[in-house]
Coordinates of N, CA and C in Angstrom, one line a residue:
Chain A
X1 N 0.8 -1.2 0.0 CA 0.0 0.0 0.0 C 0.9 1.2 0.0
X2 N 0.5 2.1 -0.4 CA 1.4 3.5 -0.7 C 0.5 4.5 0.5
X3 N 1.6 5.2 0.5 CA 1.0 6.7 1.7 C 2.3 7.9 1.6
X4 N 1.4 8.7 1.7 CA 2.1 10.0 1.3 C 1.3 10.5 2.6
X5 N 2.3 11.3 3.8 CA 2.0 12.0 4.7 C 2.9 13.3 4.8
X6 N 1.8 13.9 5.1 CA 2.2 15.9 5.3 C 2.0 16.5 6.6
X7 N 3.2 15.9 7.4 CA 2.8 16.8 8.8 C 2.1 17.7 9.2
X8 N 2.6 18.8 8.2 CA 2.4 20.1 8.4 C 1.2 20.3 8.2
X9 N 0.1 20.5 9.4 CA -1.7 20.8 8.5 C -1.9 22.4 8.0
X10 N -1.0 23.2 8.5 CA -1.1 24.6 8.6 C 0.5 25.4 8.8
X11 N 1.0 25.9 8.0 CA 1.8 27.2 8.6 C 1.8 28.6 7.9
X12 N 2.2 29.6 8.6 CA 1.6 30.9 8.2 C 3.2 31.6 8.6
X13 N 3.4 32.1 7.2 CA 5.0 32.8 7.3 C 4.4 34.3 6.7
X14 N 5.6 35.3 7.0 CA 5.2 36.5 6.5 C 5.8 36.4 4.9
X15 N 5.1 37.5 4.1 CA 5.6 38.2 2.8 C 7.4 38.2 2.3
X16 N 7.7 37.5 1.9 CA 9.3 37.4 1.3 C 10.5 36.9 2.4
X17 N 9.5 35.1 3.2 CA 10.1 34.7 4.0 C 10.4 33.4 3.4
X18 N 11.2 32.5 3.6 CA 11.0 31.4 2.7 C 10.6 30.4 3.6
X19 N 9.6 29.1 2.6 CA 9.4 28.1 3.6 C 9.1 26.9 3.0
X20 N 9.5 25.9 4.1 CA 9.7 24.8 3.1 C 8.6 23.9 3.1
X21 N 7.8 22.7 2.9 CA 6.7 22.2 2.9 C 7.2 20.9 3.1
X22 N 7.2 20.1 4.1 CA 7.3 18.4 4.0 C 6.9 17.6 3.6
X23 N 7.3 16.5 3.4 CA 6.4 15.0 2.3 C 7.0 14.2 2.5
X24 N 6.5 13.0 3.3 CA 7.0 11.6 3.3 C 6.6 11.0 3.1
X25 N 6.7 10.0 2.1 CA 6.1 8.7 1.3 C 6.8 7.3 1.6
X26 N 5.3 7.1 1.8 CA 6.0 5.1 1.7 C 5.7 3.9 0.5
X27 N 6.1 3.3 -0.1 CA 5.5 2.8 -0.8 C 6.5 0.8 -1.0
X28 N 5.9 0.3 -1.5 CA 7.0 -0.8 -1.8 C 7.3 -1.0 -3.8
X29 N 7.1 -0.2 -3.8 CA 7.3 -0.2 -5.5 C 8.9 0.2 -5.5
X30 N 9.4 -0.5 -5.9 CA 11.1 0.0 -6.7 C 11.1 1.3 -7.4
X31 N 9.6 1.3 -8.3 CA 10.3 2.6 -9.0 C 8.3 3.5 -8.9
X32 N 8.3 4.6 -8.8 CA 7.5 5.6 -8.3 C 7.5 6.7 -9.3
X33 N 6.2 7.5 -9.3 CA 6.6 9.2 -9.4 C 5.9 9.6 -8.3
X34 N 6.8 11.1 -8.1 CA 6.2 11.7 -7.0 C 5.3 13.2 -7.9
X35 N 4.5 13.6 -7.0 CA 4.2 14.9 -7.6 C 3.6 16.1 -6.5
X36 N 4.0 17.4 -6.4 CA 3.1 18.1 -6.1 C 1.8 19.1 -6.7
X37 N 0.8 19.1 -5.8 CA 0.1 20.1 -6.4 C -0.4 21.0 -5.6
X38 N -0.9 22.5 -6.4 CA -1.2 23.1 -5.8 C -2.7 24.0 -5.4
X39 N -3.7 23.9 -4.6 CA -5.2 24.2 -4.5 C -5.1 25.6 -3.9
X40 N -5.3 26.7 -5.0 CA -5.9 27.6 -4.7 C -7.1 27.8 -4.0
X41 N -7.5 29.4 -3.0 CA -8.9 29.4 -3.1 C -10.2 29.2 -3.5
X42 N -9.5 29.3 -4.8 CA -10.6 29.3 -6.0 C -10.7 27.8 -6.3
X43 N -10.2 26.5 -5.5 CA -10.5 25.3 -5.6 C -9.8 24.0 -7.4
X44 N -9.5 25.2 -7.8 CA -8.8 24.0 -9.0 C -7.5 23.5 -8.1
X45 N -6.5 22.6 -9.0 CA -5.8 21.8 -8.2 C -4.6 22.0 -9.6
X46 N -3.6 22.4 -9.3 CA -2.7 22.7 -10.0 C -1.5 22.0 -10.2
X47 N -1.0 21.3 -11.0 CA 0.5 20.3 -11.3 C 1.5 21.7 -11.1
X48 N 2.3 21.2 -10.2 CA 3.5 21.9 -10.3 C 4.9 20.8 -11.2
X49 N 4.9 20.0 -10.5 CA 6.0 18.8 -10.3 C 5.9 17.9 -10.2
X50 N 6.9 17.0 -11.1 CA 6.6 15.1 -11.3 C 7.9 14.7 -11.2
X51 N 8.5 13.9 -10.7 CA 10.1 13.7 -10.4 C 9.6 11.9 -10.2
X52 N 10.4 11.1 -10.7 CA 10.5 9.8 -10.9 C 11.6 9.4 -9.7
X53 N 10.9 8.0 -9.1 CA 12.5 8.0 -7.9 C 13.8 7.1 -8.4
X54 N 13.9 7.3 -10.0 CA 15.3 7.2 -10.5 C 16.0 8.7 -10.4
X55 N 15.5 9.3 -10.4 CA 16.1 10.6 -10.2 C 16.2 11.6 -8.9
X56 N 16.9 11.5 -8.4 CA 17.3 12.2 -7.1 C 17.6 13.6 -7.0
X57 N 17.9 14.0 -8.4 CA 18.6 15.2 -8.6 C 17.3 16.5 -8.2
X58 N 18.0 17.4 -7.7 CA 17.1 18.2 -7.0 C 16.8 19.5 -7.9
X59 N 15.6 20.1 -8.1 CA 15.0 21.1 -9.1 C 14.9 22.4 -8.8
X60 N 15.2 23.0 -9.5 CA 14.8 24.7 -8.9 C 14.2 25.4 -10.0
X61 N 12.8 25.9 -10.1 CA 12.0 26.7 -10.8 C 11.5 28.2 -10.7
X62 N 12.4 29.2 -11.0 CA 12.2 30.1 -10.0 C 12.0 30.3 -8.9
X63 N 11.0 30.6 -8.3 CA 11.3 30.8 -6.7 C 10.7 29.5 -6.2
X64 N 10.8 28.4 -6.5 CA 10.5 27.0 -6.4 C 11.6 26.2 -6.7
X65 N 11.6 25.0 -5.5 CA 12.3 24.4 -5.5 C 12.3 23.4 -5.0
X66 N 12.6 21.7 -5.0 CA 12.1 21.0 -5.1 C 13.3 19.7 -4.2
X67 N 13.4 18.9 -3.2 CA 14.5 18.2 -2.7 C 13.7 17.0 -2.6
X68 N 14.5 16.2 -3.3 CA 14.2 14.7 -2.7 C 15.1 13.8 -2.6
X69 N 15.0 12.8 -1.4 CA 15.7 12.2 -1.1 C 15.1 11.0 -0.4
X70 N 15.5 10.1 -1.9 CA 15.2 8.4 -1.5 C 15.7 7.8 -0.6
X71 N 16.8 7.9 0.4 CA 17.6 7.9 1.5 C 16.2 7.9 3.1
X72 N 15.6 8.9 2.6 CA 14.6 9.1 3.9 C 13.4 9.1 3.3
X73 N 12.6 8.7 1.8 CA 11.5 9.0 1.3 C 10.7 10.0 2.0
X74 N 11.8 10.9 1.4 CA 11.1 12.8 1.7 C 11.5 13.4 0.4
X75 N 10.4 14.2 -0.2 CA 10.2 15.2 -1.1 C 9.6 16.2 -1.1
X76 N 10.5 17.5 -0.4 CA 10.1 18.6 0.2 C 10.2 19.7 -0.7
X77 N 9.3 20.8 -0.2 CA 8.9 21.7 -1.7 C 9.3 23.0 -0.8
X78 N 10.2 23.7 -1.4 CA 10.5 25.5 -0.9 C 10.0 26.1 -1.7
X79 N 9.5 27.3 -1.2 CA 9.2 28.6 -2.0 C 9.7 29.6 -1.3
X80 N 10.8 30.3 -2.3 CA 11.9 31.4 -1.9 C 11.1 32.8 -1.9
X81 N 11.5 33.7 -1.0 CA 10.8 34.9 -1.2 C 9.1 34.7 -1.3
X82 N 8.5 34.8 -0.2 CA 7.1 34.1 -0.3 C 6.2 35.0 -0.7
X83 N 4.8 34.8 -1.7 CA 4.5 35.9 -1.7 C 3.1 35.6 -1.6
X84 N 2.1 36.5 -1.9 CA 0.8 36.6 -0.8 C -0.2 35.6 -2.4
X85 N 0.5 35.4 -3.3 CA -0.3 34.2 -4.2 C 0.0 33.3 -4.1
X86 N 1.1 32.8 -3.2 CA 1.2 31.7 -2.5 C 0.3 30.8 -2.1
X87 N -0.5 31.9 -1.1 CA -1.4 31.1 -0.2 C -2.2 30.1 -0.7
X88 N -1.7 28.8 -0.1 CA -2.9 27.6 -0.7 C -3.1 26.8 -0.2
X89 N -3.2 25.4 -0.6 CA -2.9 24.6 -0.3 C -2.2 23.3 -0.7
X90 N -1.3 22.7 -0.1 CA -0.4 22.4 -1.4 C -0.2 20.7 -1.2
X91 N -0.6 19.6 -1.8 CA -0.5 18.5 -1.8 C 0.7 18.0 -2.3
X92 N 1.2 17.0 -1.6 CA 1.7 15.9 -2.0 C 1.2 14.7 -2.1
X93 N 1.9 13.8 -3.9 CA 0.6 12.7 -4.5 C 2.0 11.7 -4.6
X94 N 1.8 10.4 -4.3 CA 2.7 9.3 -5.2 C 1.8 8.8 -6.1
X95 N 2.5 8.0 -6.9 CA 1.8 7.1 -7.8 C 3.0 6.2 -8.4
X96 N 2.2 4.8 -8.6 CA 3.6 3.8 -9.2 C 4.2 3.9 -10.4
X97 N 4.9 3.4 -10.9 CA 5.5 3.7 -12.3 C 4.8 3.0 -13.4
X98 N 3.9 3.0 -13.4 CA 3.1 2.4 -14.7 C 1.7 3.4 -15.1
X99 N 1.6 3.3 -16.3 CA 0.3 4.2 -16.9 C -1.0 4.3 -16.3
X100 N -1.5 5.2 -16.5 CA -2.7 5.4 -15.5 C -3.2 4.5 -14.1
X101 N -2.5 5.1 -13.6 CA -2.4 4.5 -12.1 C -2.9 5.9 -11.5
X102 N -3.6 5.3 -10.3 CA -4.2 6.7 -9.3 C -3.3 7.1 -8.2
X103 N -3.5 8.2 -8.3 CA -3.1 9.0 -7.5 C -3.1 9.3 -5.9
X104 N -2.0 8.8 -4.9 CA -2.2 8.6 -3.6 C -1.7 10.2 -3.0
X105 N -2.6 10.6 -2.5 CA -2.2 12.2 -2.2 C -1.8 12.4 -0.6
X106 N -1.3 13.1 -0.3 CA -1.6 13.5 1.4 C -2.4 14.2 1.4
X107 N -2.3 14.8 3.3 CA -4.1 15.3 3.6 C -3.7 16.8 3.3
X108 N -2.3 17.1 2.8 CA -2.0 18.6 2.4 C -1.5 19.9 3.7
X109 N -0.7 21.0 3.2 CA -0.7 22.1 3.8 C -1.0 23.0 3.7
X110 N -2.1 23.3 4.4 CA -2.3 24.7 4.1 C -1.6 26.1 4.5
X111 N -0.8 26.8 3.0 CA 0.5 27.8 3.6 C -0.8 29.1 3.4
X112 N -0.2 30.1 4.3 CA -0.6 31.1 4.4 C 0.3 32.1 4.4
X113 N 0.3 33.3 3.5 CA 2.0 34.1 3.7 C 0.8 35.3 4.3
X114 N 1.4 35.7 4.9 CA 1.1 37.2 5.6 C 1.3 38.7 4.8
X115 N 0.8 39.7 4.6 CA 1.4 40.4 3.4 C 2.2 41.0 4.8
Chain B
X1 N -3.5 26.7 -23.4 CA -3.4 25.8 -23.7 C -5.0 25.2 -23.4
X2 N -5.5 24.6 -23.9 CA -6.5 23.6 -23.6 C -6.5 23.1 -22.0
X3 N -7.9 23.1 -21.4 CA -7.3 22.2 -20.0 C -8.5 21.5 -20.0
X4 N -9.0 21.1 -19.2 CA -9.6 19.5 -18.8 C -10.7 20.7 -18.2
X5 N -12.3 20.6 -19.0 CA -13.8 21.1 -18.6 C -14.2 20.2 -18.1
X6 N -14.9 20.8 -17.2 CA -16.2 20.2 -16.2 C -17.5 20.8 -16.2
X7 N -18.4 20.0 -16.2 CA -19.6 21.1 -16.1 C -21.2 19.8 -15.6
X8 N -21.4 20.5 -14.6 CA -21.6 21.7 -14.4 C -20.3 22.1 -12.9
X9 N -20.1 23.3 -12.9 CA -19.3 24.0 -12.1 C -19.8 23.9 -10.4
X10 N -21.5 23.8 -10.3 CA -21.7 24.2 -8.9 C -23.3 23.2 -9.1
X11 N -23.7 22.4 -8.5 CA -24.9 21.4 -8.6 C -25.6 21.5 -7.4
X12 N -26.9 21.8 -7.0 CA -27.5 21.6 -5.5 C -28.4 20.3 -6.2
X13 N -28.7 19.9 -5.6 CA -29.7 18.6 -5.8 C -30.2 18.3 -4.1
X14 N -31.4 17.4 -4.1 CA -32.2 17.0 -2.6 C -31.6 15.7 -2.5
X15 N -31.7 14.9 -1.4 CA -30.9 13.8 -0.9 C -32.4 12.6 -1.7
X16 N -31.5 11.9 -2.1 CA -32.4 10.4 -3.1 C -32.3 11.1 -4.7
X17 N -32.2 12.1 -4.8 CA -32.2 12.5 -6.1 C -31.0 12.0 -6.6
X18 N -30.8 11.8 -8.6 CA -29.3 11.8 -9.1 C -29.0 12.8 -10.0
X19 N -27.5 12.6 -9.6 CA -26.7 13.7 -10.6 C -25.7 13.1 -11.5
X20 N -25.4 13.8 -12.4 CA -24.8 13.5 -13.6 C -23.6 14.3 -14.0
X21 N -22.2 14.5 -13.8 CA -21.2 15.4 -14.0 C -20.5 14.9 -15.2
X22 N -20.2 15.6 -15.5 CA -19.6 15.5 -17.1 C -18.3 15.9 -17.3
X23 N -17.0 15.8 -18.3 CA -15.5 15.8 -17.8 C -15.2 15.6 -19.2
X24 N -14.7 16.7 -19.9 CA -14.0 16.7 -21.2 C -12.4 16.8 -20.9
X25 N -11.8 15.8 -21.6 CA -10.4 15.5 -21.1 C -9.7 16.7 -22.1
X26 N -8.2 17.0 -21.9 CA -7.3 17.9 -22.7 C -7.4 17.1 -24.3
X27 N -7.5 17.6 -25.0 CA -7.2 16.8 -26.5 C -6.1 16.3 -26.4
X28 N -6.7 15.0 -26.8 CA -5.4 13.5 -27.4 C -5.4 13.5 -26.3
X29 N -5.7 13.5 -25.1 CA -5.8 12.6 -23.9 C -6.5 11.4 -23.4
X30 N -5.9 10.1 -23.2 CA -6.7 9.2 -23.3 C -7.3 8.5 -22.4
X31 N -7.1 9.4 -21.2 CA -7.2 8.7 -19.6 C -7.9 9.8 -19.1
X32 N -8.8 9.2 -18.2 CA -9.7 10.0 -17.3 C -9.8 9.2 -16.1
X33 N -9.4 10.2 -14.6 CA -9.7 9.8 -13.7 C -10.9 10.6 -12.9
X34 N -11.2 10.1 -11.9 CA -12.2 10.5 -11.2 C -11.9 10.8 -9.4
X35 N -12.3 11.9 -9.3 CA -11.3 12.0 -7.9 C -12.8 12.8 -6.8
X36 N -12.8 12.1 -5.7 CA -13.9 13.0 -4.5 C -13.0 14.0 -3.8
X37 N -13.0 15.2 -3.4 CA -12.4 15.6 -1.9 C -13.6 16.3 -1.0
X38 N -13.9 15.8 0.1 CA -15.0 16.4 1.0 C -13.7 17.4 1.9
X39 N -15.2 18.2 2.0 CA -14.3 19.4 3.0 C -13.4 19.4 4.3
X40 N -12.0 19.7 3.6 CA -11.1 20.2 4.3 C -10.2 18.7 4.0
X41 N -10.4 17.7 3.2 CA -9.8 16.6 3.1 C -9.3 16.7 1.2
X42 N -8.3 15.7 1.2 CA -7.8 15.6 0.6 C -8.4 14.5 -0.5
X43 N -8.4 14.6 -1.7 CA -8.4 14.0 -2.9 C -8.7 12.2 -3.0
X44 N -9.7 12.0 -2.9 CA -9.7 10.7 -2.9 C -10.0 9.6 -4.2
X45 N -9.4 8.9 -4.8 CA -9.4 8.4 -6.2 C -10.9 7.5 -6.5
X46 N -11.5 7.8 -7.5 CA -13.0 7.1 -7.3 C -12.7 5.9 -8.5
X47 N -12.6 6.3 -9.6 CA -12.2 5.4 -10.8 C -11.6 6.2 -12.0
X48 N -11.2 5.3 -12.8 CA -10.5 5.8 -14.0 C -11.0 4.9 -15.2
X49 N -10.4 5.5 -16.2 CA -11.0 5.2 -18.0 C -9.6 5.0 -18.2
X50 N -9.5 4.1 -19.3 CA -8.6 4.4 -20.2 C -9.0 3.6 -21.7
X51 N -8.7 4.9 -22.8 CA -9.2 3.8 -24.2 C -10.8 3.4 -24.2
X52 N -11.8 4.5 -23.1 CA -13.5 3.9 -22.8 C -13.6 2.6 -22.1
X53 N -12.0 2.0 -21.5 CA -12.5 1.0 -20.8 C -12.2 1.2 -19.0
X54 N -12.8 0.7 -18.1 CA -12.2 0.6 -16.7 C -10.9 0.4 -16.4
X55 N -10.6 1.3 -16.0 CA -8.5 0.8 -15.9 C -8.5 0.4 -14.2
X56 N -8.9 1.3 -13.6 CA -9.1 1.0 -11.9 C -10.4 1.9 -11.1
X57 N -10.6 0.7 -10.1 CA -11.7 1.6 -9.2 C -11.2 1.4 -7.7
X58 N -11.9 2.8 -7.4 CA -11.3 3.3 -5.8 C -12.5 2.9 -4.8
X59 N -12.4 3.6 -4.5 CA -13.8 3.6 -3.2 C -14.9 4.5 -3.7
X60 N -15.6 3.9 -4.8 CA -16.6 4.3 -5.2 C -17.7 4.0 -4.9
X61 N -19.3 4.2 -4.3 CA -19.9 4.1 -3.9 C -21.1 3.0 -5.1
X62 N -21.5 2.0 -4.8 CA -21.8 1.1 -5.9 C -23.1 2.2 -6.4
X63 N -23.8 3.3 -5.5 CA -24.7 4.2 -6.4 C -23.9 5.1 -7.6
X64 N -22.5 4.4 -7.4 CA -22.1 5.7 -8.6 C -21.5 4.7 -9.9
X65 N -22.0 5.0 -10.8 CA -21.5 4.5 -12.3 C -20.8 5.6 -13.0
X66 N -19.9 5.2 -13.4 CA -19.4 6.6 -14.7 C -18.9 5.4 -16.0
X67 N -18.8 6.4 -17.2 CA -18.1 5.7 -18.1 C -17.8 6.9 -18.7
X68 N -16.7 5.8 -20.2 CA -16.1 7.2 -21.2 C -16.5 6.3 -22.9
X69 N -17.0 7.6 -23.1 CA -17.8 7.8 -24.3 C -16.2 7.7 -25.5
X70 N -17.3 6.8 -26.7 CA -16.1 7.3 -27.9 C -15.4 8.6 -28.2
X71 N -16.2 9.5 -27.3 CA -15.1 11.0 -27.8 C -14.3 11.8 -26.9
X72 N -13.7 10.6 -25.8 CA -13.2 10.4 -24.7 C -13.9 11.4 -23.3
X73 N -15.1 11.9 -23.6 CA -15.7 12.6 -22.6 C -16.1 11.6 -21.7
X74 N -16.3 11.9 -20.3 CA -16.5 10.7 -19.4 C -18.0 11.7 -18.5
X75 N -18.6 10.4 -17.6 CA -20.0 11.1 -17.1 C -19.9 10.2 -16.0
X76 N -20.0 11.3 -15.1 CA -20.2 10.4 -13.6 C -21.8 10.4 -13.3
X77 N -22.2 9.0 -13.0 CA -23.4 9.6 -12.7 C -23.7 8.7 -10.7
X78 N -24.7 9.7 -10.8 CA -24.4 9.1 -9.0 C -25.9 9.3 -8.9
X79 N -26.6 8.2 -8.2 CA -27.9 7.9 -7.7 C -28.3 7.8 -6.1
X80 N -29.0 7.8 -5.9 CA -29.7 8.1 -4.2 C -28.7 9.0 -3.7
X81 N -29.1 9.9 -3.8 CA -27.8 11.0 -3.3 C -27.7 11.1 -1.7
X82 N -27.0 11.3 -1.5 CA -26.9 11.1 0.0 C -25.9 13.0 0.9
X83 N -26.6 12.9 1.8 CA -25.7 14.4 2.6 C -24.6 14.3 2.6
X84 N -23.7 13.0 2.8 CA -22.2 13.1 2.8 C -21.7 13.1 1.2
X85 N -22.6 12.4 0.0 CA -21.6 12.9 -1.0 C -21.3 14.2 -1.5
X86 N -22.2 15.5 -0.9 CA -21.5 16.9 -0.6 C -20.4 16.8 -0.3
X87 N -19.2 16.9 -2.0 CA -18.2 17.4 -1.8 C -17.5 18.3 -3.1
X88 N -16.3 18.0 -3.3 CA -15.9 18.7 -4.8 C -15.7 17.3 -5.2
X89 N -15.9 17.2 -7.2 CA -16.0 16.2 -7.6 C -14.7 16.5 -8.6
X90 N -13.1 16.5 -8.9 CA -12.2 16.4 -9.9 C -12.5 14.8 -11.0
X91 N -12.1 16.0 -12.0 CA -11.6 14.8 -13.4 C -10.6 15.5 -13.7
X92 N -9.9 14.4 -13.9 CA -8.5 14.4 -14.5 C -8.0 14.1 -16.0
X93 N -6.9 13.9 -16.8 CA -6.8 13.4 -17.3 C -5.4 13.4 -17.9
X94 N -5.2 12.6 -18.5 CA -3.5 12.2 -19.4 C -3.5 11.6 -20.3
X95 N -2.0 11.8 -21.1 CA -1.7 10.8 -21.9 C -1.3 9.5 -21.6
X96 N -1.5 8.4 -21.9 CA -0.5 7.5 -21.5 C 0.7 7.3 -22.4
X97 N 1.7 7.4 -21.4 CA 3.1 6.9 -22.2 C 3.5 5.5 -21.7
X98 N 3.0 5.1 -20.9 CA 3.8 3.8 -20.8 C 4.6 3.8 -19.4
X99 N 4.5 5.4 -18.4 CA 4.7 5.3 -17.3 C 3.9 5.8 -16.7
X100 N 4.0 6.1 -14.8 CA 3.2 6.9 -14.8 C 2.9 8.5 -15.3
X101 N 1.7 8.4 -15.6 CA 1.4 9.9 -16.4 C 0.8 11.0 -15.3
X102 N 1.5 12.8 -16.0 CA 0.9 13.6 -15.2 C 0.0 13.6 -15.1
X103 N -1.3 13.7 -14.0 CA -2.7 14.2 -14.4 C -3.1 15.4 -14.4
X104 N -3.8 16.1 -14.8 CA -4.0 17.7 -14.8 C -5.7 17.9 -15.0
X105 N -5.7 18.5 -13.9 CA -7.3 18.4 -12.9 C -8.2 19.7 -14.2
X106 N -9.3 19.2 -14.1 CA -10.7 20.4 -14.7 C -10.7 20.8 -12.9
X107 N -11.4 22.1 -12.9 CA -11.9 22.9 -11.8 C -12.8 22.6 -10.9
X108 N -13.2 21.3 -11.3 CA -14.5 20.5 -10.3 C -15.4 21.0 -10.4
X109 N -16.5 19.8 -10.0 CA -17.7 20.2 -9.9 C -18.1 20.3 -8.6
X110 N -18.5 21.2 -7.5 CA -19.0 21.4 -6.8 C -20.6 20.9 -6.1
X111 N -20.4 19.9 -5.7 CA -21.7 19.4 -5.3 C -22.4 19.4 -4.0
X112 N -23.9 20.0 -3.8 CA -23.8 20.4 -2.7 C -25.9 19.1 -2.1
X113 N -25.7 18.7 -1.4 CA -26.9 17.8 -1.3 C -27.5 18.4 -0.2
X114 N -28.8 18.6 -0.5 CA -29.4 19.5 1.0 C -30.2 17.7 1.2

């Protein structure tokens, strides 16, 4: 069985602070993708990130940035300079390495930046 | 770019009544999932299409049937409606490559059961 857990239920940073988001996943599959997304107010659910666990190598997308490490199945998400369109809520999903397979999410963070 | 419609957007319906949600996938996408999240919870996987056939089912309530139509649109339809399935309803959808594929959500349908 797969699980993706997000400690974090809530944190609230001020305007151009940076912060990072936790993700720990379990699963017994050898090979995985991970992904985050992101739920605005407005309720759509947004792909940010898909990273496969042959790849370790860590991502940076503008003020986004992305660490994982199969060592401790954690794949944690920073956002540098935080800003007030930040605020969401932000999931972490695994899923196994094969085609249309569903999506195991956590119960998510909700960030809040402060202006 | 194209993204993944849903409609309708916002549904009230009375409890025993059914509803019917509808889910046009991104073009040339050939997977459709189906996803519940009740308030303040997280995403929970109901079933999927692939090619108009069942690829997988989640914890779907046996009052809910969906399928996908030859023009890859899918239809959830859900009978004896009940107070708790007031939630948001996601469809998803992808290509298949032969791994796991991104999914990329429509805006949900909002369902609300008095």
């Amino acid at each position: 069985a797969q699980k993706v857990t997000q400690a974090q239920t809530e944190i609230s940073v001020v305007e151009k602070e940076d912060v990072t988001l936790d993700c720990v996943y379990e699963t017994r599959d050898t090979t995985y993708y991970l992904f985050w997304y992101k739920q605005p107010p407005s309720g759509e659910l947004v792909f940010l990130i898909r990273r496969n666990s042959f790849d370790e190598q860590n991502e940076i997308s503008g003020r986004y940035s992305w660490n994982f490490q199969k060592s401790t199945s954690s794949f944690n998400f920073t956002i540098t300079a935080s800003q007030v369109v930040d605020s969401a809520v932000y999931f972490c999903a695994l899923s196994p390495n094969f085609g249309n397979e569903k999506l195991t999410f956590g119960t998510g963070t909700r960030l809040t930046i402060i202006p | 770019a194209a993204g993944v419609i849903q409609s309708p957007r916002h549904l009230i319906k009375e409890k025993r009544e059914t509803a019917t949600l509808k889910c046009y996938p991104i073009p040339r996408h050939d997977t459709v999932y189906w996803y519940q999240q009740g308030p303040g919870q997280d995403p929970q996987f109901l079933i999927s299409f692939y090619e108009k056939m069942q690829s997988d089912k989640g914890s779907i309530p046996d009052r809910f049937s969906a399928q996908q139509f030859s023009d890859y649109h899918s239809e959830l339809n859900m009978s004896s409606l009940e107070l708790g399935d007031s939630a948001l309803y996601f469809c998803a959808s992808s290509i298949s490559q032969g791994a796991a594929d991104t999914q990329y959500f429509g805006p949900g349908t909002r369902l609300t059961v008095l």
